[in-house]
């Protein structure tokens, strides 16, 4: 059997990525992986393999899709007793290519839960009851493109070719491409726009990878977390300005608690609320799609900052950003876990839960026929 170093090197070479001196150093010295730096996709790929190698029986890697440019779309599955059919938490980072702090957070999140579950009884309990699916970089083509040179650093979309005969621009905004009031709010029909939602819902390789995997497991996934920047916000559905989640009050309480957990770390204030109210109306988002297929908790994090550095957040802010966001995410995940496994709930009774479920079904049917638009 080949050594872990050889295995990681083979994986990187097979993925078609270049092996730089920096990558080789990370492969040879994996325990010195720097979580306070931004990393290109080749280094993140090597890191994922090393994390799996260092945590046998706890971490596994799954390739669940291919991008337009044929790169692997992969997640780390993290959990104890994962041979059983378990409830799960979904987290994806890097859906927008230029938001580099997002993949940095997913890596930090993985590091923290793996470093603490042996000494933190709550984290251990959650890993026993839940599996975590963490995708460090969803938009692998776009993210790779942002590392090309300074002229590409602020690329947002994926790298799909022009979608129509009259379009000569590359890329689709993946967070406008999901089948949730697609093509309605917060989008542009101009294919050169950064908000172009694509020719139809779920048209993109990256979108379909998530839709196929998460959609097939919607009954088991309790919480859907998608990580973005910037703005310092925690958002919940919906992006439609005239639709309110039936559990709006509960979701508001959950994000307020998460915001307080974040502020307790470094004093940073995060705006919390429904997407259409706290930020802007938007159709086709992954968060709304996840809620509409029945996942009870779905949230978007917008990490630091509030615009001073915007998408080019300095590396000296990676660690404090990740530290505070980790506590916010942990607050949400703990609530979801305890509600599921310890019957801790802010809802008044089971009838309310039933009503919310029926509402979601009816809403999905209405939206699919565009009767509310």
Tab-separated table of C-alpha atoms in Angstrom, residues 13-317:
chain	number	residue	atom	x	y	z
A	13	UNK	CA	-1.879	14.805	-10.107
A	14	UNK	CA	-4.978	12.880	-11.224
A	15	UNK	CA	-7.127	15.948	-10.569
A	16	UNK	CA	-5.172	17.782	-13.247
A	17	UNK	CA	-3.829	20.420	-10.877
A	18	UNK	CA	-0.260	21.658	-10.907
A	19	UNK	CA	2.029	20.570	-8.102
A	20	UNK	CA	3.870	23.637	-6.914
A	21	UNK	CA	6.625	23.767	-4.337
A	22	UNK	CA	4.089	25.067	-1.854
A	23	UNK	CA	1.805	22.097	-2.516
A	24	UNK	CA	4.675	19.630	-2.105
A	25	UNK	CA	5.595	21.242	1.188
A	26	UNK	CA	1.998	20.834	2.399
A	27	UNK	CA	2.037	17.170	1.367
A	28	UNK	CA	5.343	16.435	3.078
A	29	UNK	CA	4.497	18.488	6.177
A	30	UNK	CA	0.701	18.069	6.477
A	31	UNK	CA	0.480	18.846	10.174
A	32	UNK	CA	1.821	22.338	9.522
A	33	UNK	CA	-1.087	23.264	7.293
A	34	UNK	CA	-1.616	26.980	7.796
A	35	UNK	CA	-5.219	27.844	8.585
A	36	UNK	CA	-4.368	31.553	8.659
A	37	UNK	CA	-3.564	31.644	4.932
A	38	UNK	CA	-5.657	31.376	1.777
A	39	UNK	CA	-4.974	28.224	-0.227
A	40	UNK	CA	-5.451	27.368	-3.915
A	41	UNK	CA	-7.585	24.374	-4.837
A	42	UNK	CA	-4.616	22.027	-5.247
A	43	UNK	CA	-3.594	22.618	-1.635
A	44	UNK	CA	-7.152	22.204	-0.375
A	45	UNK	CA	-7.405	18.913	-2.274
A	46	UNK	CA	-4.199	17.697	-0.630
A	47	UNK	CA	-5.463	18.881	2.757
A	48	UNK	CA	-8.725	16.940	2.353
A	49	UNK	CA	-6.856	13.724	1.668
A	50	UNK	CA	-4.568	14.288	4.613
A	51	UNK	CA	-7.498	14.986	6.957
A	52	UNK	CA	-9.055	11.700	5.851
A	53	UNK	CA	-5.774	9.831	6.364
A	54	UNK	CA	-5.258	11.284	9.835
A	55	UNK	CA	-8.793	10.490	11.004
A	56	UNK	CA	-9.624	6.930	9.914
A	57	UNK	CA	-13.136	5.850	10.738
A	58	UNK	CA	-14.185	9.447	11.372
A	59	UNK	CA	-13.554	11.235	8.066
A	60	UNK	CA	-14.117	10.087	4.506
A	61	UNK	CA	-14.003	11.902	1.183
A	62	UNK	CA	-16.728	11.602	-1.445
A	63	UNK	CA	-16.654	13.028	-4.959
A	64	UNK	CA	-20.291	13.813	-5.679
A	65	UNK	CA	-20.014	15.761	-8.909
A	66	UNK	CA	-17.875	17.147	-11.706
A	67	UNK	CA	-17.609	20.785	-12.731
A	68	UNK	CA	-17.894	22.055	-16.285
A	69	UNK	CA	-14.086	21.934	-16.545
A	70	UNK	CA	-14.156	18.375	-15.172
A	71	UNK	CA	-12.798	19.108	-11.714
A	72	UNK	CA	-13.972	17.012	-8.785
A	73	UNK	CA	-16.629	18.433	-6.489
A	74	UNK	CA	-16.064	16.713	-3.157
A	75	UNK	CA	-17.068	16.834	0.478
A	76	UNK	CA	-15.637	15.519	3.708
A	77	UNK	CA	-18.062	13.333	5.644
A	78	UNK	CA	-17.337	13.594	9.359
A	79	UNK	CA	-19.013	11.538	12.049
A	80	UNK	CA	-18.777	8.734	14.587
A	81	UNK	CA	-20.645	5.456	14.066
A	82	UNK	CA	-21.290	6.512	10.498
A	83	UNK	CA	-22.066	2.984	9.359
A	84	UNK	CA	-25.552	3.703	10.657
A	85	UNK	CA	-28.164	5.767	8.822
A	86	UNK	CA	-27.873	9.102	10.611
A	87	UNK	CA	-29.277	12.582	10.476
A	88	UNK	CA	-26.908	15.105	8.961
A	89	UNK	CA	-25.713	18.689	8.668
A	90	UNK	CA	-24.771	20.103	5.260
A	91	UNK	CA	-22.211	22.891	4.861
A	92	UNK	CA	-20.828	24.255	1.615
A	93	UNK	CA	-18.289	26.991	1.027
A	94	UNK	CA	-16.995	28.772	-2.033
A	95	UNK	CA	-20.152	28.874	-4.169
A	96	UNK	CA	-18.998	32.355	-5.212
A	97	UNK	CA	-15.413	32.172	-6.431
A	98	UNK	CA	-14.072	35.473	-5.096
A	99	UNK	CA	-15.224	34.907	-1.512
A	100	UNK	CA	-11.961	33.349	-0.349
A	101	UNK	CA	-12.751	33.606	3.349
A	102	UNK	CA	-15.549	31.087	2.789
A	103	UNK	CA	-13.358	28.057	1.901
A	104	UNK	CA	-10.971	29.165	4.647
A	105	UNK	CA	-13.847	28.876	7.118
A	106	UNK	CA	-14.869	25.392	5.984
A	107	UNK	CA	-11.305	24.218	6.534
A	108	UNK	CA	-11.201	25.849	9.960
A	109	UNK	CA	-14.577	24.322	10.895
A	110	UNK	CA	-13.347	20.831	10.026
A	111	UNK	CA	-10.151	21.356	12.002
A	112	UNK	CA	-12.030	22.542	15.068
A	113	UNK	CA	-14.591	19.761	15.317
A	114	UNK	CA	-11.885	17.135	14.776
A	115	UNK	CA	-9.604	18.702	17.366
A	116	UNK	CA	-12.289	19.116	20.018
A	117	UNK	CA	-14.618	16.117	19.883
A	118	UNK	CA	-12.330	13.988	22.089
A	119	UNK	CA	-12.355	16.590	24.864
A	120	UNK	CA	-15.656	18.393	24.309
A	121	UNK	CA	-18.566	16.168	25.323
A	122	UNK	CA	-21.113	18.169	23.326
A	123	UNK	CA	-19.156	17.974	20.078
A	124	UNK	CA	-18.631	14.250	20.647
A	125	UNK	CA	-22.353	13.747	21.210
A	126	UNK	CA	-23.200	15.631	18.020
A	127	UNK	CA	-20.691	13.610	15.995
A	128	UNK	CA	-22.261	10.421	17.341
A	129	UNK	CA	-25.761	11.505	16.385
A	130	UNK	CA	-25.001	13.442	13.200
A	131	UNK	CA	-22.889	13.228	10.104
A	132	UNK	CA	-21.404	16.439	8.760
A	133	UNK	CA	-21.066	16.875	5.003
A	134	UNK	CA	-18.609	19.715	4.379
A	135	UNK	CA	-17.742	20.935	0.872
A	136	UNK	CA	-14.733	23.272	1.171
A	137	UNK	CA	-15.042	24.580	-2.413
A	138	UNK	CA	-18.231	24.135	-4.418
A	139	UNK	CA	-17.399	26.423	-7.349
A	140	UNK	CA	-14.107	24.701	-8.102
A	141	UNK	CA	-13.649	26.156	-11.606
A	142	UNK	CA	-14.402	29.715	-10.591
A	143	UNK	CA	-12.237	29.482	-7.480
A	144	UNK	CA	-9.320	28.163	-9.523
A	145	UNK	CA	-9.795	31.027	-11.981
A	146	UNK	CA	-9.538	33.626	-9.187
A	147	UNK	CA	-6.014	32.375	-8.482
A	148	UNK	CA	-4.878	32.935	-12.082
A	149	UNK	CA	-3.741	36.559	-11.668
A	150	UNK	CA	-4.842	39.925	-10.304
A	151	UNK	CA	-7.240	40.508	-13.181
A	152	UNK	CA	-9.323	37.444	-12.275
A	153	UNK	CA	-9.273	37.760	-8.481
A	154	UNK	CA	-12.839	39.138	-8.228
A	155	UNK	CA	-14.514	36.574	-10.499
A	156	UNK	CA	-17.842	35.463	-8.958
A	157	UNK	CA	-19.545	32.961	-11.267
A	158	UNK	CA	-18.645	29.494	-12.459
A	159	UNK	CA	-16.858	28.991	-15.795
A	160	UNK	CA	-19.617	27.616	-18.002
A	161	UNK	CA	-19.387	28.778	-21.625
A	162	UNK	CA	-21.919	31.179	-23.170
A	163	UNK	CA	-25.358	29.648	-22.748
A	164	UNK	CA	-27.055	31.064	-25.865
A	165	UNK	CA	-26.134	31.987	-29.419
A	166	UNK	CA	-26.492	35.678	-28.568
A	167	UNK	CA	-24.320	35.539	-25.451
A	168	UNK	CA	-20.564	35.892	-25.544
A	169	UNK	CA	-19.864	35.926	-21.804
A	170	UNK	CA	-18.736	33.114	-19.545
A	171	UNK	CA	-20.273	31.987	-16.294
A	172	UNK	CA	-23.467	31.514	-14.288
A	173	UNK	CA	-24.182	32.810	-10.801
A	174	UNK	CA	-24.586	29.490	-9.010
A	175	UNK	CA	-26.504	31.069	-6.141
A	176	UNK	CA	-29.214	32.203	-8.554
A	177	UNK	CA	-29.394	28.877	-10.404
A	178	UNK	CA	-31.428	26.765	-7.963
A	179	UNK	CA	-35.075	25.891	-8.491
A	180	UNK	CA	-36.522	28.295	-5.929
A	181	UNK	CA	-38.484	31.075	-7.629
A	182	UNK	CA	-35.684	30.954	-10.178
A	183	UNK	CA	-35.203	33.946	-12.490
A	184	UNK	CA	-37.429	36.322	-10.526
A	185	UNK	CA	-35.705	38.582	-7.998
A	186	UNK	CA	-32.108	39.765	-7.724
A	187	UNK	CA	-31.097	38.477	-11.163
A	188	UNK	CA	-30.258	39.800	-14.605
A	189	UNK	CA	-31.153	38.409	-18.022
A	190	UNK	CA	-27.877	39.867	-19.310
A	191	UNK	CA	-25.541	36.872	-19.471
A	192	UNK	CA	-22.556	39.149	-18.846
A	193	UNK	CA	-23.975	40.215	-15.482
A	194	UNK	CA	-22.580	38.728	-12.285
A	195	UNK	CA	-26.214	37.958	-11.359
A	196	UNK	CA	-27.047	35.955	-14.477
A	197	UNK	CA	-29.036	32.895	-13.255
A	198	UNK	CA	-28.407	30.692	-16.294
A	199	UNK	CA	-30.704	29.541	-19.090
A	200	UNK	CA	-32.871	27.517	-16.714
A	201	UNK	CA	-33.023	26.345	-13.110
A	202	UNK	CA	-30.460	23.708	-12.104
A	203	UNK	CA	-28.668	24.084	-15.439
A	204	UNK	CA	-25.169	23.942	-13.983
A	205	UNK	CA	-22.959	20.971	-13.147
A	206	UNK	CA	-22.223	22.350	-9.694
A	207	UNK	CA	-25.884	23.025	-8.916
A	208	UNK	CA	-26.966	19.583	-10.039
A	209	UNK	CA	-24.297	17.943	-7.897
A	210	UNK	CA	-25.837	19.518	-4.789
A	211	UNK	CA	-29.426	18.988	-5.946
A	212	UNK	CA	-28.839	15.302	-6.656
A	213	UNK	CA	-26.989	14.527	-3.433
A	214	UNK	CA	-28.877	16.703	-0.962
A	215	UNK	CA	-32.238	16.180	-2.652
A	216	UNK	CA	-31.951	12.413	-2.291
A	217	UNK	CA	-31.262	12.849	1.439
A	218	UNK	CA	-33.578	15.705	2.302
A	219	UNK	CA	-35.361	13.650	4.973
A	220	UNK	CA	-32.096	13.052	6.808
A	221	UNK	CA	-30.487	16.489	6.479
A	222	UNK	CA	-31.613	18.642	9.380
A	223	UNK	CA	-29.699	21.802	8.584
A	224	UNK	CA	-28.303	23.359	5.401
A	225	UNK	CA	-25.533	25.928	5.873
A	226	UNK	CA	-24.026	27.850	2.976
A	227	UNK	CA	-21.126	30.187	3.680
A	228	UNK	CA	-20.528	33.476	1.855
A	229	UNK	CA	-18.957	36.896	2.283
A	230	UNK	CA	-19.174	39.771	2.875
A	231	UNK	CA	-21.565	41.803	5.064
A	232	UNK	CA	-21.524	40.099	8.494
A	233	UNK	CA	-24.981	38.553	8.381
A	234	UNK	CA	-26.841	35.357	9.227
A	235	UNK	CA	-29.828	34.927	6.948
A	236	UNK	CA	-32.732	32.503	6.659
A	237	UNK	CA	-35.452	31.977	4.002
A	238	UNK	CA	-36.996	33.429	2.005
A	239	UNK	CA	-35.608	35.609	-0.767
A	240	UNK	CA	-39.149	36.210	-2.030
A	241	UNK	CA	-40.348	39.527	-0.524
A	242	UNK	CA	-43.929	38.316	-0.083
A	243	UNK	CA	-43.266	34.912	1.465
A	244	UNK	CA	-42.592	34.345	5.151
A	245	UNK	CA	-41.395	31.062	6.580
A	246	UNK	CA	-44.014	29.571	8.933
A	247	UNK	CA	-41.256	29.118	11.517
A	248	UNK	CA	-40.108	32.720	11.136
A	249	UNK	CA	-40.160	33.431	14.867
A	250	UNK	CA	-38.177	30.317	15.713
A	251	UNK	CA	-35.624	31.013	12.985
A	252	UNK	CA	-35.285	34.593	14.178
A	253	UNK	CA	-34.534	33.384	17.699
A	254	UNK	CA	-31.980	30.877	16.387
A	255	UNK	CA	-30.041	33.456	14.356
A	256	UNK	CA	-30.197	36.006	17.171
A	257	UNK	CA	-28.563	33.487	19.494
A	258	UNK	CA	-25.955	32.756	16.839
A	259	UNK	CA	-25.284	36.461	16.432
A	260	UNK	CA	-24.770	36.805	20.179
A	261	UNK	CA	-22.364	33.852	20.132
A	262	UNK	CA	-20.397	35.548	17.359
A	263	UNK	CA	-20.263	38.890	19.164
A	264	UNK	CA	-18.998	37.245	22.337
A	265	UNK	CA	-15.788	36.190	20.549
A	266	UNK	CA	-14.379	39.434	19.108
A	267	UNK	CA	-17.209	41.926	19.554
A	268	UNK	CA	-18.354	41.842	15.924
A	269	UNK	CA	-21.981	42.621	15.163
A	270	UNK	CA	-23.812	40.464	12.618
A	271	UNK	CA	-27.138	41.473	11.083
A	272	UNK	CA	-29.683	38.651	11.316
A	273	UNK	CA	-32.993	38.050	9.586
A	274	UNK	CA	-34.822	36.756	6.538
A	275	UNK	CA	-32.962	37.213	3.247
A	276	UNK	CA	-35.490	39.502	1.566
A	277	UNK	CA	-35.762	41.687	4.665
A	278	UNK	CA	-32.191	41.856	5.940
A	279	UNK	CA	-30.333	41.950	2.613
A	280	UNK	CA	-32.368	41.965	-0.615
A	281	UNK	CA	-34.903	39.882	-2.539
A	282	UNK	CA	-33.254	37.070	-4.494
A	283	UNK	CA	-34.524	34.065	-6.399
A	284	UNK	CA	-32.711	30.843	-7.143
A	285	UNK	CA	-30.660	30.658	-3.949
A	286	UNK	CA	-29.482	27.351	-2.541
A	287	UNK	CA	-30.745	28.283	0.926
A	288	UNK	CA	-34.322	28.774	-0.264
A	289	UNK	CA	-34.153	25.634	-2.395
A	290	UNK	CA	-33.050	23.577	0.617
A	291	UNK	CA	-35.956	24.887	2.681
A	292	UNK	CA	-38.464	24.224	-0.090
A	293	UNK	CA	-37.458	20.557	-0.378
A	294	UNK	CA	-38.234	20.122	3.315
A	295	UNK	CA	-34.963	20.727	5.161
A	296	UNK	CA	-36.261	22.418	8.323
A	297	UNK	CA	-33.295	24.704	8.990
A	298	UNK	CA	-31.480	26.536	6.216
A	299	UNK	CA	-29.119	29.473	6.700
A	300	UNK	CA	-26.662	31.672	4.833
A	301	UNK	CA	-23.653	33.140	6.593
A	302	UNK	CA	-22.106	36.326	5.197
A	303	UNK	CA	-18.712	36.569	6.882
A	304	UNK	CA	-16.486	39.620	7.418
A	305	UNK	CA	-16.230	42.416	6.710
A	306	UNK	CA	-18.749	45.215	6.098
A	307	UNK	CA	-17.065	46.562	2.996
A	308	UNK	CA	-13.682	47.983	3.964
A	309	UNK	CA	-11.843	45.111	2.300
A	310	UNK	CA	-14.918	43.382	0.870
A	311	UNK	CA	-13.961	40.195	-1.015
A	312	UNK	CA	-10.234	40.772	-0.467
A	313	UNK	CA	-10.235	40.257	3.275
A	314	UNK	CA	-6.617	40.338	4.539
A	315	UNK	CA	-5.124	37.111	5.772
A	316	UNK	CA	-4.627	38.575	9.233
A	317	UNK	CA	-8.421	38.519	9.591
